[in-house]
XYZ file of C-alpha atoms in Angstrom:
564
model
C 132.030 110.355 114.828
C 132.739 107.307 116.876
C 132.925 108.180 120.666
C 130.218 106.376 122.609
C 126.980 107.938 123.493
C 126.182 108.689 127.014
C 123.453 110.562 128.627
C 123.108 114.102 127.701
C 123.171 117.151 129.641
C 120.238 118.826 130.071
C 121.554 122.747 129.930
C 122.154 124.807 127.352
C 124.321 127.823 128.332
C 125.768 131.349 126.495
C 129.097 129.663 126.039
C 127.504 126.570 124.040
C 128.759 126.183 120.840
C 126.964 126.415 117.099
C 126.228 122.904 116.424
C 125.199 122.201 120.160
C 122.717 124.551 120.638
C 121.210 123.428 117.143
C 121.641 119.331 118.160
C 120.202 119.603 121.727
C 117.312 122.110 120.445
C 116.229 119.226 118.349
C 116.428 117.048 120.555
C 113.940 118.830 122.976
C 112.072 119.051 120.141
C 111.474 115.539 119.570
C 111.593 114.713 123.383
C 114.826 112.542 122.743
C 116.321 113.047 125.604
C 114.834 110.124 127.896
C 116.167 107.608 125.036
C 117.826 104.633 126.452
C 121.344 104.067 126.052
C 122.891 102.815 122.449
C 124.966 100.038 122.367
C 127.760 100.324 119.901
C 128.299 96.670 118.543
C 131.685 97.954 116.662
C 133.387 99.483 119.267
C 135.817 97.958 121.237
C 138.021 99.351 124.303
C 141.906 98.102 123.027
C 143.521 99.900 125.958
C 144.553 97.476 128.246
C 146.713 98.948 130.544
C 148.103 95.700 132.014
C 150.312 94.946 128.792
C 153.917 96.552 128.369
C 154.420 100.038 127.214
C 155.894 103.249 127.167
C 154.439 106.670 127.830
C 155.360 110.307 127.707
C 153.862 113.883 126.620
C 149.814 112.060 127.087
C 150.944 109.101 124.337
C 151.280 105.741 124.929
C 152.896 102.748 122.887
C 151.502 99.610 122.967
C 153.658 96.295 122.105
C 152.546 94.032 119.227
C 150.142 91.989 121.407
C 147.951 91.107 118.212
C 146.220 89.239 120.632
C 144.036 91.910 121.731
C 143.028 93.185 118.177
C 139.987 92.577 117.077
C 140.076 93.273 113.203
C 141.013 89.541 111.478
C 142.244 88.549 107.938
C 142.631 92.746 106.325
C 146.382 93.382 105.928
C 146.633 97.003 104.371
C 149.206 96.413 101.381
C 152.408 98.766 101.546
C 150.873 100.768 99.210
C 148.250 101.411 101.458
C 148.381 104.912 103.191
C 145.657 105.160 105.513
C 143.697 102.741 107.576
C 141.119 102.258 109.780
C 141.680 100.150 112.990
C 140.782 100.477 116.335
C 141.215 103.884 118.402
C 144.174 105.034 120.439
C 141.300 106.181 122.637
C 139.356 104.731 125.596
C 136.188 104.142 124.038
C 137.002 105.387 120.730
C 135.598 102.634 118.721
C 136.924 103.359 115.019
C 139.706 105.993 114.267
C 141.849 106.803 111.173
C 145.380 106.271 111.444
C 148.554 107.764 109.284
C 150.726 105.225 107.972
C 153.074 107.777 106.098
C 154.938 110.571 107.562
C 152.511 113.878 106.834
C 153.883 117.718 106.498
C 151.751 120.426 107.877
C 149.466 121.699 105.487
C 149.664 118.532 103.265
C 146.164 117.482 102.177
C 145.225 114.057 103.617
C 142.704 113.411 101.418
C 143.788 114.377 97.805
C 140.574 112.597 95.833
C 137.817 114.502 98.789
C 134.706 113.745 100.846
C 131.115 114.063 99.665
C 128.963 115.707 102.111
C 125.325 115.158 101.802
C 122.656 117.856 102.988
C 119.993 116.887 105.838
C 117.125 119.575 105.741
C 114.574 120.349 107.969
C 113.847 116.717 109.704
C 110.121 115.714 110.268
C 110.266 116.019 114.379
C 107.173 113.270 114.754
C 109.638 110.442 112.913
C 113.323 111.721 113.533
C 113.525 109.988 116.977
C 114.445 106.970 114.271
C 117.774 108.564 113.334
C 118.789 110.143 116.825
C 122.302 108.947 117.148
C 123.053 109.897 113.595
C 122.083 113.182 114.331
C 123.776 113.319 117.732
C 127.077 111.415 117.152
C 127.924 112.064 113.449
C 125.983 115.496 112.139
C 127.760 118.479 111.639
C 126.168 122.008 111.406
C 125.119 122.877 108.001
C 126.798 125.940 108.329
C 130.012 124.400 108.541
C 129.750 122.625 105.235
C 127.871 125.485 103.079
C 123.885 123.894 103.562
C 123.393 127.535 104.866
C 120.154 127.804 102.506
C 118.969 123.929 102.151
C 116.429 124.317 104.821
C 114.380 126.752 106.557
C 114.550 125.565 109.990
C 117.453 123.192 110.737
C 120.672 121.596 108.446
C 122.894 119.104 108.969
C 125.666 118.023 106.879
C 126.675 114.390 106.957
C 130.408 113.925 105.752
C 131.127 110.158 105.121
C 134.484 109.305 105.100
C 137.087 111.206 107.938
C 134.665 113.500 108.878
C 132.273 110.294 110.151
C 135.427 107.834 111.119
C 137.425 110.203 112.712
C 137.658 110.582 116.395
C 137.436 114.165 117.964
C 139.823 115.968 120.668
C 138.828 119.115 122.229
C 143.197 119.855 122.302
C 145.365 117.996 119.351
C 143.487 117.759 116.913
C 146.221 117.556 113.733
C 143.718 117.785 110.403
C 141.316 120.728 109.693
C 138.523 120.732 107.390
C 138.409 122.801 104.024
C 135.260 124.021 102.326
C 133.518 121.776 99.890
C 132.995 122.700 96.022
C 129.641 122.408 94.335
C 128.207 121.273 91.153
C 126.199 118.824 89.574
C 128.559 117.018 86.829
C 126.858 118.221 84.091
C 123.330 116.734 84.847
C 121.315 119.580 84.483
C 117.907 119.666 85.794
C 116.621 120.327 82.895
C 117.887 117.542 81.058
C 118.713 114.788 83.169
C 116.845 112.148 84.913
C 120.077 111.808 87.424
C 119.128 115.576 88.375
C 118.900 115.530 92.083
C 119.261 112.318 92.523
C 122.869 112.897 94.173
C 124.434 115.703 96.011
C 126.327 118.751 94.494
C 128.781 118.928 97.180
C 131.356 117.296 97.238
C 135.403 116.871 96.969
C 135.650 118.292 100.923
C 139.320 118.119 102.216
C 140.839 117.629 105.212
C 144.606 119.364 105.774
C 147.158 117.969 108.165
C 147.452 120.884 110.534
C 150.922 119.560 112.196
C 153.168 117.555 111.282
C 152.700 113.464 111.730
C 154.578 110.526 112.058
C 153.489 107.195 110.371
C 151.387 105.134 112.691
C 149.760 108.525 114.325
C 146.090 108.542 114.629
C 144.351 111.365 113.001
C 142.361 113.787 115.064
C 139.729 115.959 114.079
C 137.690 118.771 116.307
C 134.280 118.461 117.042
C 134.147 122.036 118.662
C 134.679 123.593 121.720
C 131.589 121.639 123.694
C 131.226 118.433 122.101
C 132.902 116.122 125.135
C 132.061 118.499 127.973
C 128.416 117.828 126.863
C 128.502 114.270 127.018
C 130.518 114.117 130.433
C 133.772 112.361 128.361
C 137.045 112.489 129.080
C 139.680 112.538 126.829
C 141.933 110.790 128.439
C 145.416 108.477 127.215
C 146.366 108.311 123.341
C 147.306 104.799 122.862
C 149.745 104.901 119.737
C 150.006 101.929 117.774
C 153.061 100.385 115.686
C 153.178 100.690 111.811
C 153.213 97.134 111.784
C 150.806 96.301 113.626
C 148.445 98.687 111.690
C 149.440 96.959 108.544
C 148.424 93.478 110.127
C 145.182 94.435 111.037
C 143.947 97.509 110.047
C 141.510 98.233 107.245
C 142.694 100.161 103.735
C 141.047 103.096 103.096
C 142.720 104.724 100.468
C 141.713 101.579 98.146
C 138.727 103.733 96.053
C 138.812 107.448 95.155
C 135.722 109.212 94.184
C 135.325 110.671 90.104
C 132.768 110.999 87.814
C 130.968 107.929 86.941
C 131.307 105.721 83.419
C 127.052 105.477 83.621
C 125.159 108.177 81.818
C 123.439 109.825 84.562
C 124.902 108.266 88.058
C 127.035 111.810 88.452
C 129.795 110.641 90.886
C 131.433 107.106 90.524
C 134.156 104.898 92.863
C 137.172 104.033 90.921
C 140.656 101.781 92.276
C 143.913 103.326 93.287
C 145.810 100.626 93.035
C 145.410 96.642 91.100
C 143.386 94.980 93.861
C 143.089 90.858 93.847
C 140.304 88.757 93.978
C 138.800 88.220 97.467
C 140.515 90.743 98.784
C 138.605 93.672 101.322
C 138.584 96.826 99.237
C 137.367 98.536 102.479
C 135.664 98.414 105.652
C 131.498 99.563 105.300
C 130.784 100.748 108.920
C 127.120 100.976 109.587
C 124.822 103.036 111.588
C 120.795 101.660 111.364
C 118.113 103.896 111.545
C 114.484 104.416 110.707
C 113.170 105.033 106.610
C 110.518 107.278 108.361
C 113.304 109.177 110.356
C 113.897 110.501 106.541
C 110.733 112.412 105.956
C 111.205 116.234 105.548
C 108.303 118.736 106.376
C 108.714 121.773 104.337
C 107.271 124.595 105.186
C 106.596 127.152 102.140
C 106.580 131.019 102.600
C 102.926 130.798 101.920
C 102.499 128.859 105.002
C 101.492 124.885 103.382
C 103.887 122.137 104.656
C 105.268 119.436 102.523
C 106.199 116.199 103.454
C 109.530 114.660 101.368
C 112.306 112.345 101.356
C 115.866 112.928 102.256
C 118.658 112.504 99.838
C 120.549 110.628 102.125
C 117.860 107.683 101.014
C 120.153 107.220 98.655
C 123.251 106.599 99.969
C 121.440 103.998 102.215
C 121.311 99.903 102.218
C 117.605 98.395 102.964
C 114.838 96.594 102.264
C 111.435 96.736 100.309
C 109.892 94.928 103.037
C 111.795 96.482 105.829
C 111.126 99.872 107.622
C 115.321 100.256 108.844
C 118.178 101.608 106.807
C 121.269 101.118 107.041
C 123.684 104.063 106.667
C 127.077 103.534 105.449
C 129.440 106.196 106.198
C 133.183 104.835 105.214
C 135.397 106.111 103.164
C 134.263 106.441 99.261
C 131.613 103.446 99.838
C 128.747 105.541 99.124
C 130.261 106.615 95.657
C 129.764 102.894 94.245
C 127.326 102.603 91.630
C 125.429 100.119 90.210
C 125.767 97.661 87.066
C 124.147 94.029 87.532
C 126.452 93.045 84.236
C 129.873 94.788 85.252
C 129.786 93.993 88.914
C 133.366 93.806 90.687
C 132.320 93.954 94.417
C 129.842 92.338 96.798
C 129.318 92.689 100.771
C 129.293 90.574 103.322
C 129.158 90.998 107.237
C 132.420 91.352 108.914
C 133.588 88.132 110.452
C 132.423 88.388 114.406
C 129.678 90.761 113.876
C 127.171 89.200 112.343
C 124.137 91.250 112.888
C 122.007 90.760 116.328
C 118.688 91.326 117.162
C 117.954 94.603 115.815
C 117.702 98.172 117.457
C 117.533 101.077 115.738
C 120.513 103.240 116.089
C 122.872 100.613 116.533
C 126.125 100.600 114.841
C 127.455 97.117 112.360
C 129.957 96.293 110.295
C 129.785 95.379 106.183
C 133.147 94.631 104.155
C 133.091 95.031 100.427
C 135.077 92.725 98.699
C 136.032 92.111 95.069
C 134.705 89.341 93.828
C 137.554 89.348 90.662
C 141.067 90.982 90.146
C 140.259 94.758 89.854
C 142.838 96.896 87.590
C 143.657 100.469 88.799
C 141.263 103.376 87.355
C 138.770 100.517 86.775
C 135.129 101.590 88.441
C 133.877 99.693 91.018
C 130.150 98.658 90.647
C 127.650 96.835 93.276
C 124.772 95.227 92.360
C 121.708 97.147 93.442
C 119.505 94.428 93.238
C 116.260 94.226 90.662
C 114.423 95.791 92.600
C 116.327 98.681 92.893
C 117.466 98.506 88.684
C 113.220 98.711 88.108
C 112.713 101.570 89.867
C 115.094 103.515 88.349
C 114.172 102.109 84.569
C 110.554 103.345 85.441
C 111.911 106.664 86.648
C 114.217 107.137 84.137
C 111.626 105.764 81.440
C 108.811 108.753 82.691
C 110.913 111.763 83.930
C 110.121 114.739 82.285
C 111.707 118.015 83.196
C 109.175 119.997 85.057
C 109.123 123.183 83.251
C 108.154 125.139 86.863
C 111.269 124.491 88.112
C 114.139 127.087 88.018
C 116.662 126.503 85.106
C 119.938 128.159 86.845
C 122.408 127.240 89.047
C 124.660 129.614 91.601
C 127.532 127.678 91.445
C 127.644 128.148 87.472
C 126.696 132.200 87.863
C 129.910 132.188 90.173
C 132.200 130.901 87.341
C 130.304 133.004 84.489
C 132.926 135.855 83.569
C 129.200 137.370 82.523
C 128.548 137.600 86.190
C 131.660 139.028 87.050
C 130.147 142.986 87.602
C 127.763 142.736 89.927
C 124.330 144.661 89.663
C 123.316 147.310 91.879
C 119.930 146.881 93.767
C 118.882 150.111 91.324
C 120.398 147.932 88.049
C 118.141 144.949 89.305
C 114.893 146.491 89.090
C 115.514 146.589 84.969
C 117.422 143.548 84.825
C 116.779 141.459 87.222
C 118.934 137.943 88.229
C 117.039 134.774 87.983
C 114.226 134.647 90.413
C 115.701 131.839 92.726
C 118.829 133.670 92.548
C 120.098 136.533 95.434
C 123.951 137.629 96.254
C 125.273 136.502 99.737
C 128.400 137.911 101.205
C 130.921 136.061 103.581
C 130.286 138.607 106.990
C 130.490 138.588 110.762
C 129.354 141.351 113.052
C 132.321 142.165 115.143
C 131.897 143.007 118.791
C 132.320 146.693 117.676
C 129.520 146.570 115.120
C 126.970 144.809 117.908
C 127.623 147.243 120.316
C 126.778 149.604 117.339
C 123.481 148.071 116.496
C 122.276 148.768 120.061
C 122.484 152.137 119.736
C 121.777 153.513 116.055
C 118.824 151.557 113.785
C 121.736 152.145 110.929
C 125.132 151.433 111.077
C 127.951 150.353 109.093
C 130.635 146.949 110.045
C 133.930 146.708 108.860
C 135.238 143.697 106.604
C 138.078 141.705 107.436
C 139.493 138.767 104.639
C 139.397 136.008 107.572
C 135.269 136.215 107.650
C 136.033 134.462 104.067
C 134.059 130.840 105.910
C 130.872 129.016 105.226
C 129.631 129.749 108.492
C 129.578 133.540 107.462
C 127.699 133.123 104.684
C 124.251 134.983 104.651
C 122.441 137.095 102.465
C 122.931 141.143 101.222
C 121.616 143.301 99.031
C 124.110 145.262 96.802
C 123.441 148.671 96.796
C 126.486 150.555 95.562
C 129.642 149.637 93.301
C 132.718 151.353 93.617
C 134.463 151.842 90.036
C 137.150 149.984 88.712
C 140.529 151.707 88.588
C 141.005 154.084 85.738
C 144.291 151.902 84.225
C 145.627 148.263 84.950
C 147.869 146.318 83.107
C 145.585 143.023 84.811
C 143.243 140.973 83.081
C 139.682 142.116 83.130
C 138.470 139.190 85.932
C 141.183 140.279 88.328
C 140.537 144.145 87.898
C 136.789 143.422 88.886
C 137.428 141.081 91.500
C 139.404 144.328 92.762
C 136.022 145.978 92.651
C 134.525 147.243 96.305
C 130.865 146.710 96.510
C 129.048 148.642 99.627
C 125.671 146.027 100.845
C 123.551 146.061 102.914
C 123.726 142.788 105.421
C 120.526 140.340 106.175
C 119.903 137.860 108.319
C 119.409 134.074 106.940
C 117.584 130.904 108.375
C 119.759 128.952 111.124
C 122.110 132.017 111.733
C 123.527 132.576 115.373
C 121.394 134.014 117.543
C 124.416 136.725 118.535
C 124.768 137.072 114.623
C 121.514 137.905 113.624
C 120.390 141.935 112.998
C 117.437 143.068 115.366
C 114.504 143.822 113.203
C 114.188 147.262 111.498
C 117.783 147.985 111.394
C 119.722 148.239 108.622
C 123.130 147.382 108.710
C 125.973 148.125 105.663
C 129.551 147.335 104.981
C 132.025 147.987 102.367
C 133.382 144.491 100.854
C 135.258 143.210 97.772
C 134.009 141.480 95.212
C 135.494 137.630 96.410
C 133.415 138.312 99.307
C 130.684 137.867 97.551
C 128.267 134.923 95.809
C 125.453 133.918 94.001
C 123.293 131.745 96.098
C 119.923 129.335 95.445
C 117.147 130.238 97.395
C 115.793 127.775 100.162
C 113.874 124.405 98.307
C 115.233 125.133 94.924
C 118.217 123.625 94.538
C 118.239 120.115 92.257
C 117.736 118.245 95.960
C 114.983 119.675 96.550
C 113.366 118.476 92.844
C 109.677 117.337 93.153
C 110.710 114.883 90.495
C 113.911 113.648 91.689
C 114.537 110.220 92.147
C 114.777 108.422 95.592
C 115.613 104.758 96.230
C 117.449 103.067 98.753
C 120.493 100.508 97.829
C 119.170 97.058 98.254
C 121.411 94.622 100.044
C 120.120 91.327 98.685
C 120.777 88.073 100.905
C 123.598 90.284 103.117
C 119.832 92.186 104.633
C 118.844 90.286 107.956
C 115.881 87.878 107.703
C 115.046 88.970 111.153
C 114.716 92.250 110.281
C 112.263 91.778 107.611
C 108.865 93.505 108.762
C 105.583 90.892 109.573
């Protein structure tokens, strides 16, 4: 998210929302909030209200001063359907703009988002990541982490849901749900296991309809400006044209499996793309390798420290203690291959790194370095450094054979899995040990004014609690037979199936949402209401044996920011 960071407030209140109460409580945590201010080295104000244009209904049209832009030298080519250029916004920095007409309801991003899960931060060393956290986190909850961690989750969604600017009223896309799975590299079998993240292909849909040259707005929840004292203010719209001329393509890569045995997810071209040319922008947000630690903390009471996944989406250093985190569109899908390599980076002309601060933001470009064809993968070189650790791992990984061997997201596409067992049915055949049923539920006003007065009670189920904030555990105690004749296939007669459960309370869940201890509460709910889910710490991620390296960056990493 690309608004600037000012000071924040120091009150939570009843009518905060989700993700607030969850940012600012880890910020008291870490005592963050006497940090000094963050510059933002990328963003820069375009609105100058002294040159000539036309307003009405809170939008404003600038002329074609070029003069004032600062992108140089990165015409999108008319193929080119979405760019990145400088917000309509006062402060904005970044935004995403439209240059197509869009339909309500028409996906924006056909190819998806990956969204990478951030568990349980170490609070001694996250001070070193504090802007990603507070500008450009989302709730876990939002993006189906529910069970990644036991005391806090964050989702980071590079791409629109990192370079697109927020409005509390306006906002034209809406996020969908990401899918999960792991490619085929079983944990069992593959050294890539864990090594990248199962979620992925997360959509955005245009929620109105939009003209070409309309910047895209997403919502960062009720709270988000009010908290940092920010108005909205004056959309500046800008001309297709001048979009064209200066804005950055970012609908040049699309993310798909990878060609390399074991990468999982690969970046592959759209379109032919020529020699020198910018195949997109790499905006950059530094921050701390110890701000990656994770302390675990095991139902048995012993912590664990660990490393984040997101270590490997990162650029850095050997020798360096400061990442550098990457989060436009499809750039963290790019592989590796010192032999095939298509791409390279270099700084942005006119930001050229400066002394160095942690969470600061930069500017990379990646640029081929030959004629790319479309379909054709596009690979980075890693460095040696980076192509030795992974031989070594590669060379010595063994599966551990303590490690669960199933997956939920398989057991929710097994037509074996399709009935689901009663509590009673479990006791003599029992799911997998790291696997439990969740159900999409929300305690209604009704049912918490019930819980107050009775120790048992039972909710009623509505389709729209079908969200991954809603998702939390149950217990199924009862199943409700299947009609006695159907003319259906057998999947769609048991997904007709009404299972009664009894609701339970999961880490990170709402305060308002959770069930007072010792009371029981049930509901009556169909069978698409319900999943298999991985316990907390046992999904591939979480692998004591998965690999973790950051990207190296080669002569593009500062000198200056090499430790003594």
């Amino acid at each position: 998210m690309t608004f600037a960071t000012l000071l924040l407030q120091n009150n939570l209140n009843d009518g905060s929302s989700s993700i607030t109460k969850l940012v600012m409580l880890f910020y008291l945590h870490v005592v963050l909030l006497t940090s000094n201010h963050v510059v933002d080295g990328s963003s820069v104000n375009e609105n100058n209200t002294d040159k000539a244009h036309q307003c009405g209904d809170g939008i404003c049209i600038s002329s074609d001063d070029q003069s004032v832009a600062p992108i140089q030298h990165n015409r999108a080519s008319d193929e080119c359907t979405l760019v990145m250029a400088p917000s309509g916004l006062e402060n904005g920095g970044w935004g995403i703009f439209t240059l197509t007409q869009r339909t309500k309801d028409e996906v924006l991003n056909n190819y998806g988002d990956v969204v990478i899960q951030i568990t349980d931060p170490n609070p001694h060393t996250a001070a070193g990541m504090r802007r990603l956290v507070w500008d450009y986190l989302w709730d876990g909850q939002l993006f189906s982490g529910h069970y990644e961690g036991f005391q806090r989750v964050y989702s980071a969604a590079p791409g629109i849901g990192s370079l697109a600017n927020g409005l509390t009223k306006g906002c034209n896309v809406v996020g969908n749900y990401p899918s999960e799975g792991n490619l085929g590299l079983d944990r069992a079998s593959s050294p890539g296991a864990g090594a990248f993240t199962h979620y992925g292909n997360y959509t955005w849909r245009v929620s109105k309809n939009l003209d070409a040259g309309d910047e895209i707005f997403i919502s960062y929840g009720a709270y988000w400006m009010k908290e940092r004292s920010l108005d909205e203010g004056t959309v500046w719209k800008r001309t297709v044209s001048d979009l064209r001329q200066f804005g950055y393509c970012l609908d040049n890569i699309i993310s798909g499996t990878s060609l390399i045995e074991h990468a999982g997810r690969g970046a592959f071209a759209t379109r032919d793309l020529e020699r020198d040319s910018i195949i997109a922008p790499v905006p950059l947000l530094s921050l701390s390798k110890s701000s990656l630690e994770i302390l675990k903390t095991r139902q048995d009471g012993t912590v664990e420290k660990t490393t984040q996944l997101l270590l490997n989406y990162c650029y850095g250093h050997a020798n360096s203690s400061t990442l550098l985190y990457p989060y436009g569109n499809g750039v963290n899908m790019v592989n590796h291959h010192s032999k095939k390599v298509n791409v390279k980076l270099r700084w942005r002309e006119g930001s050229e790194p400066i002394a160095h601060s942690l969470n600061e933001k930069y500017m990379l470009e990646m640029v081929a370095l030959r004629d790319i064809s479309k379909g054709e993968e596009i690979y980075l070189d890693y460095g040696n450094e980076w192509e030795e650790a992974w031989k070594t791992h590669a060379d010595n990984w063994r599966p551990d054979l303590s490690d669960v061997k199933h997956y939920a997201h398989k057991m929710n596409t097994d037509a074996r899995f399709s009935i689901l067992r009663t509590l009673e049915e479990q006791r003599a055949n029992p799911y997998p040990e790291s696997i439990f049923t969740s159900c999409y539920y929300s305690l209604s006003p009704d049912a918490i004014d019930k819980l107050k007065i009775s120790k048992q009670s039972v909710g009623t189920y509505d389709s729209g609690m079908i969200a991954p904030k809603n998702l939390r555990p149950c217990l199924v105690i009862q199943r409700h037979g299947i009609p006695s004749s159907s003319s259906r296939g057998e999947k769609e007669v048991h997904n007709d199936m009404i299972y009664t459960v009894h609701i339970l309370n999961r880490p990170t869940l709402d305060a308002a949402q959770r069930i007072p201890r010792g009371h029981r509460h049930f509901v009556n709910v169909p069978r698409n209401a319900i999943l298999f889910s991985e316990k907390t710490y046992t999904s591939d991620q979480h692998l004591v044996n998965a690999f973790r390296k950051e990207i190296g960056l080669g002569d593009a990493f500062p000198v200056q920011w090499i430790d003594q």
